[in-house]
mmCIF file of C-alpha atoms in Angstrom:
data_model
loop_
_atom_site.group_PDB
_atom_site.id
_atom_site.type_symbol
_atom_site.label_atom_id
_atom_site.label_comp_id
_atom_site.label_asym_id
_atom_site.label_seq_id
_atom_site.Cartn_x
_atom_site.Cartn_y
_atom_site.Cartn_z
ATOM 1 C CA UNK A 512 61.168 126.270 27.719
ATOM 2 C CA UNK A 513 62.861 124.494 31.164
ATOM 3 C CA UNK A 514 61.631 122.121 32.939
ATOM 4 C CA UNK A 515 62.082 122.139 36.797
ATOM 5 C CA UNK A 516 61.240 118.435 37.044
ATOM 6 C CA UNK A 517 65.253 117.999 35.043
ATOM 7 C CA UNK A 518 66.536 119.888 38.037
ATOM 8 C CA UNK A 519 67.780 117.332 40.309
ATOM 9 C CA UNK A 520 68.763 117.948 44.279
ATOM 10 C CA UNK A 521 70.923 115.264 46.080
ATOM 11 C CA UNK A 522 68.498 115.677 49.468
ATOM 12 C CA UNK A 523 70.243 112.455 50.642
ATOM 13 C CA UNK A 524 72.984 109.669 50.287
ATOM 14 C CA UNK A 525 74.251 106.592 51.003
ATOM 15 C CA UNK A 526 77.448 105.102 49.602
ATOM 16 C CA UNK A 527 78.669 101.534 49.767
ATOM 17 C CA UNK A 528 81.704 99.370 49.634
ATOM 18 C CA UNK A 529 82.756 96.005 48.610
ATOM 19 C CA UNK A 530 85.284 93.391 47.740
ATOM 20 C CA UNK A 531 86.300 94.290 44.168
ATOM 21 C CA UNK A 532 83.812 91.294 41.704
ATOM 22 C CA UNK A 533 80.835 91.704 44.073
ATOM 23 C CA UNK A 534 78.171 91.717 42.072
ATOM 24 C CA UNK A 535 76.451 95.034 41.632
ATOM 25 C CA UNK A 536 72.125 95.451 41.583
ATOM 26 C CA UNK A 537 70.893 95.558 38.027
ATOM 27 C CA UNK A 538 68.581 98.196 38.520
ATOM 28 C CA UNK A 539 68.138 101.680 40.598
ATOM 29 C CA UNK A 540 65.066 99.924 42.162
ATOM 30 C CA UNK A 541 66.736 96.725 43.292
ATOM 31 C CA UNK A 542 68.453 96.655 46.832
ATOM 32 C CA UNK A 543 72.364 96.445 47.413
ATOM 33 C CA UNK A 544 73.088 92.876 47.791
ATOM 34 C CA UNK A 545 75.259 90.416 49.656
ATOM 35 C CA UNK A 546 78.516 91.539 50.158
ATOM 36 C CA UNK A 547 78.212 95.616 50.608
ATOM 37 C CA UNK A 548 78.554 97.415 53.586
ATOM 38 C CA UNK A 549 76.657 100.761 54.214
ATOM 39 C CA UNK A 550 79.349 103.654 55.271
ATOM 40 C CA UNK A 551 76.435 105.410 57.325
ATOM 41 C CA UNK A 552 75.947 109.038 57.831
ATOM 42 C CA UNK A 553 77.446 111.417 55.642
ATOM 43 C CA UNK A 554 78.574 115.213 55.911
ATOM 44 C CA UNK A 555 75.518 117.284 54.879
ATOM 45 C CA UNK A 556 78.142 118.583 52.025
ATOM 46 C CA UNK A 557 77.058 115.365 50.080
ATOM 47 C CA UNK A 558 78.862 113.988 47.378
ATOM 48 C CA UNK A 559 81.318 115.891 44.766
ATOM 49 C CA UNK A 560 82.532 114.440 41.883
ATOM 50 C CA UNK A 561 85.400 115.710 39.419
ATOM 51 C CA UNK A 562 85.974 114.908 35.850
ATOM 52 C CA UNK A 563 89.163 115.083 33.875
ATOM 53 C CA UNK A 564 90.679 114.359 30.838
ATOM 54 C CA UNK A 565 94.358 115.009 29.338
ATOM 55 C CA UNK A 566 94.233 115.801 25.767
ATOM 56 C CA UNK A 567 96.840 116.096 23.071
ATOM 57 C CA UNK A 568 96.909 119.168 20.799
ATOM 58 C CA UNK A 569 97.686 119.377 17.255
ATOM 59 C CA UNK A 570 99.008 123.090 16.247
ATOM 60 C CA UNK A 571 99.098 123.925 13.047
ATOM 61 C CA UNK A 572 101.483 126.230 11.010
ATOM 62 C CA UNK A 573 99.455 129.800 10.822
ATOM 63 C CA UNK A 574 96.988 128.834 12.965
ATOM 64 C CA UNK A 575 96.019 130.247 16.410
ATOM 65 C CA UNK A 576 94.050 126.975 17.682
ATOM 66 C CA UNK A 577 94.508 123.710 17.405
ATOM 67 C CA UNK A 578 93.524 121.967 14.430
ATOM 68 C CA UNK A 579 93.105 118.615 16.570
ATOM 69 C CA UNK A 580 92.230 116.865 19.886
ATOM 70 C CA UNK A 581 93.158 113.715 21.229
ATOM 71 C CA UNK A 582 92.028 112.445 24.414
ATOM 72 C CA UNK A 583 94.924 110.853 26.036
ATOM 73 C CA UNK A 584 93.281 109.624 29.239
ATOM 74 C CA UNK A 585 90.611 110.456 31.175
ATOM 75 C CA UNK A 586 89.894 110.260 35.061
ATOM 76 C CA UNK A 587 87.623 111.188 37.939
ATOM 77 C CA UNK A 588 87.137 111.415 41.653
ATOM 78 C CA UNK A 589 84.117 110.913 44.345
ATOM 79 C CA UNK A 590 84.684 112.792 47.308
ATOM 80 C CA UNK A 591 82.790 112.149 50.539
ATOM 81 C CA UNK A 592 83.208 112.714 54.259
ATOM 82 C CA UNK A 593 81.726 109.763 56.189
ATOM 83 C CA UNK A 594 80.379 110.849 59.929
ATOM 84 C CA UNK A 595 80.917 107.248 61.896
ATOM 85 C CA UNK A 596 83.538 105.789 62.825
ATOM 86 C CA UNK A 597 83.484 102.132 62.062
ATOM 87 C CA UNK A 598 85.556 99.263 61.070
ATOM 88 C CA UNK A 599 85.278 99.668 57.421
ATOM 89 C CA UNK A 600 85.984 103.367 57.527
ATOM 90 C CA UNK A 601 89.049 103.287 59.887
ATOM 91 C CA UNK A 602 90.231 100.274 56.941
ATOM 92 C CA UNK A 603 89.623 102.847 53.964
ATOM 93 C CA UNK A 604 91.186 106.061 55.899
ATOM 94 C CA UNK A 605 94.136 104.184 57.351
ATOM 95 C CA UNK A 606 94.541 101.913 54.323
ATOM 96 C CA UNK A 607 94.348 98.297 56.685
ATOM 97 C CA UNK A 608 92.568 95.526 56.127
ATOM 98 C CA UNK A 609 89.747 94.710 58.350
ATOM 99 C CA UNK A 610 91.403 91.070 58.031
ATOM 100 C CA UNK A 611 94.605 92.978 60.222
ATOM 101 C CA UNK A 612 92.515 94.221 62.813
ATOM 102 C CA UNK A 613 91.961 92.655 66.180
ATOM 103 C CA UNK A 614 88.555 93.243 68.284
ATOM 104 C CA UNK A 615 89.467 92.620 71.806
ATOM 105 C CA UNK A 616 86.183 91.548 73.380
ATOM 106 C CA UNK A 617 84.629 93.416 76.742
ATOM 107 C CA UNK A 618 84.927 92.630 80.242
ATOM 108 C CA UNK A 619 82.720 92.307 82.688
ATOM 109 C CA UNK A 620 85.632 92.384 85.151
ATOM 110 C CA UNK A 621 86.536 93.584 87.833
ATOM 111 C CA UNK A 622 87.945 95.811 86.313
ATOM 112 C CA UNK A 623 85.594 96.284 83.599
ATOM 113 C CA UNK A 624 86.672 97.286 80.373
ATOM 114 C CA UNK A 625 85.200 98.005 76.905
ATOM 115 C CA UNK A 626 85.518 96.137 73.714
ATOM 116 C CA UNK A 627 87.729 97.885 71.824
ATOM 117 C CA UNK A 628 89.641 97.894 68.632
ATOM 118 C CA UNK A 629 93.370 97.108 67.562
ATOM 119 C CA UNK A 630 94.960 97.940 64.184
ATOM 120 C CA UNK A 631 98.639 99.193 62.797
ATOM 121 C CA UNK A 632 99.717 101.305 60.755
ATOM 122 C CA UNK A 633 102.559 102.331 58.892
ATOM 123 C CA UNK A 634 103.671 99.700 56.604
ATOM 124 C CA UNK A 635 104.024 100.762 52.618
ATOM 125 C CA UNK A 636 101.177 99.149 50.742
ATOM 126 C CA UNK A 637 99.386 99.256 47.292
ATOM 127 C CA UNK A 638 96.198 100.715 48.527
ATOM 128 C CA UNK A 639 93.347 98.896 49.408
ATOM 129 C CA UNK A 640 91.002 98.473 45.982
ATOM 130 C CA UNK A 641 86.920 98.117 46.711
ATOM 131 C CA UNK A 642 83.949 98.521 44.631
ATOM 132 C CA UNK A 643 81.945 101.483 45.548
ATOM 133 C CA UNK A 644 78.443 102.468 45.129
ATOM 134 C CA UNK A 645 76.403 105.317 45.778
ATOM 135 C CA UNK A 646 72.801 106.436 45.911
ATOM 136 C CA UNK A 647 71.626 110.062 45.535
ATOM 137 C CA UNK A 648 68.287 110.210 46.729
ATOM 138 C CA UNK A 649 65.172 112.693 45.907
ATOM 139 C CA UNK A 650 62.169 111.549 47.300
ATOM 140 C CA UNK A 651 61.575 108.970 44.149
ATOM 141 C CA UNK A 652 64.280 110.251 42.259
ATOM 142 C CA UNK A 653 67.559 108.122 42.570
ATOM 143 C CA UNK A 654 70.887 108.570 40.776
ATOM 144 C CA UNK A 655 73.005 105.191 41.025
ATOM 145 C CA UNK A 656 76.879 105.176 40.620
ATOM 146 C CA UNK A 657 78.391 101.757 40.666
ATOM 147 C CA UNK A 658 82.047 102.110 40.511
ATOM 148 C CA UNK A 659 83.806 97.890 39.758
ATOM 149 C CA UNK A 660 87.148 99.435 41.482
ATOM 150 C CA UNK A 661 88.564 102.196 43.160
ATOM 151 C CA UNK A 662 91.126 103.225 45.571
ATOM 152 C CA UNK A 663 91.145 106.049 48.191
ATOM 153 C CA UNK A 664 93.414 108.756 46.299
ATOM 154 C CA UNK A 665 93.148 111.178 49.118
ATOM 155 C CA UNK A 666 92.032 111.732 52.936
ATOM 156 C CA UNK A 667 91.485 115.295 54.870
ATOM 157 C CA UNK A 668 92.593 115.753 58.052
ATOM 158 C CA UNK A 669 90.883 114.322 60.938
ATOM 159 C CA UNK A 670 89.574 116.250 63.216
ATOM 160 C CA UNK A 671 88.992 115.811 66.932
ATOM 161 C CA UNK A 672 86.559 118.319 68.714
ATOM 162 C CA UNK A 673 84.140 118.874 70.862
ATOM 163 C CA UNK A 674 82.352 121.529 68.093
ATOM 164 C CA UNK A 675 82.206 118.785 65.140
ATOM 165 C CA UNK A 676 82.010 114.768 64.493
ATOM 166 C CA UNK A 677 85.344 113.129 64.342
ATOM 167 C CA UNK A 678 85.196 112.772 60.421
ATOM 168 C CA UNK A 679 86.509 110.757 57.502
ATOM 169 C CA UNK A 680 87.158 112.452 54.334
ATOM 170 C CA UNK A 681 88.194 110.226 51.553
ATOM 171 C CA UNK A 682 88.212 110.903 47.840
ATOM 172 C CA UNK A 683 88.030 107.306 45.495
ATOM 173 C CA UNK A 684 89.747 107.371 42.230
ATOM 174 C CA UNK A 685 88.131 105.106 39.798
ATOM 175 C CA UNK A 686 90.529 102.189 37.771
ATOM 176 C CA UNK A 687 90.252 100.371 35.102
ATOM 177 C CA UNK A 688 87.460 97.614 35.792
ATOM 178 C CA UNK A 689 88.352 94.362 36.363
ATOM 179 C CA UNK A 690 88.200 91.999 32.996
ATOM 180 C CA UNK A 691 88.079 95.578 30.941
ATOM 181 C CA UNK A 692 84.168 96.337 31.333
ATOM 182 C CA UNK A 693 82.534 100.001 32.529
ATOM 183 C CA UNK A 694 84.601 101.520 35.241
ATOM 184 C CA UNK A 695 81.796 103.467 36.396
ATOM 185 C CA UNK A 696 77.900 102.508 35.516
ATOM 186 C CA UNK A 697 75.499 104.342 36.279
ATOM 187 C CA UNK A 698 71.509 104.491 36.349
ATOM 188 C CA UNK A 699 69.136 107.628 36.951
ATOM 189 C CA UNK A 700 65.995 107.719 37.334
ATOM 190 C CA UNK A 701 63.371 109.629 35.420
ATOM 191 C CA UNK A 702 65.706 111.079 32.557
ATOM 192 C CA UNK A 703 64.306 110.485 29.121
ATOM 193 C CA UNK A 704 66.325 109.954 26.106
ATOM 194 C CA UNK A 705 65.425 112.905 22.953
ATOM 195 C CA UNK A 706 63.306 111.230 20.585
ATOM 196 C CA UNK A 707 65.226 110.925 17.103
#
């Protein structure tokens, strides 16, 4: 017979960056650390993750299936749209570093003018690689992703409106970790393993 108490709901969310080696919490119940930035809001859409895999078939004379599998390679994505528009989110959507980026102080004039934010774009470059984590949140119930490096494999379209936020919609590929450990680690609470 089910159990509802297996069904889990991601009510809520927060997601994380940081340089790639930043050391990661050892537990669901311990709190990000030094070195991660919170992304902030999210879409209510939540998180949605994609798994792949490219196989190799073995066909054999007579037969109508394969006779063998081999898993070539396999992949995933993490697809979120972010609400606010900060620093590190401008740096992920527009691929810049935040090291590249100029904040030009306000002015209390006359004339008075805002702080505001300089940054380029349009130079070819490898990507910029973080570590990401995320948090899915029930009430108690947390599912932890910790991702050692990723890069943003695709952005939607930004959209500027007066019906809608102005938002960022990135999707992170997972890479190999660095020094070959777990590309993606994960903890969840409440989830008991079968008894043998």
């Amino acid at each position: 017979m089910g159990n509802a108490d297996n069904i889990k709901i991601g009510v809520k969310g927060r997601a994380y960056v940081a340089d790639v080696g930043t050391t990661f919490p050892t537990s669901p119940f311990v709190a990000w650390g030094t070195g991660w930035a919170d992304l902030g809001y999210m879409h209510p859409d939540g998180l949605e993750e994609a798994l792949g895999e490219d196989r190799t078939e073995i066909n054999a004379w007579g037969e109508e299936a394969p006779v063998k599998t081999r898993i070539k390679s396999r992949d995933g994505s993490f697809k979120i749209t972010f609400l606010e528009t900060t620093a590190d989110l401008l740096a992920l959507y527009y691929a810049v570093l935040t090291d590249d980026m100029t904040s030009v102080a306000a002015v209390v004039g006359p004339p008075a003018t805002a702080q505001y934010l300089s940054f380029g774009t349009g130079q070819a470059s490898p990507g910029i690689e973080k570590a990401l984590g995320i948090d899915i949140i029930e009430g108690d119930e947390i599912e932890r992703i910790m991702i050692a490096r990723v890069d943003v494999s695709d952005r939607g379209n930004r959209k500027r409106s007066a019906d809608d936020a102005s938002s960022f919609e990135l999707t992170f590929k997972p890479l190999a970790a660095p020094s070959g450990g777990q590309a993606v680690q994960r903890f969840l609470t409440n989830v008991a393993l079968p008894t043998p």
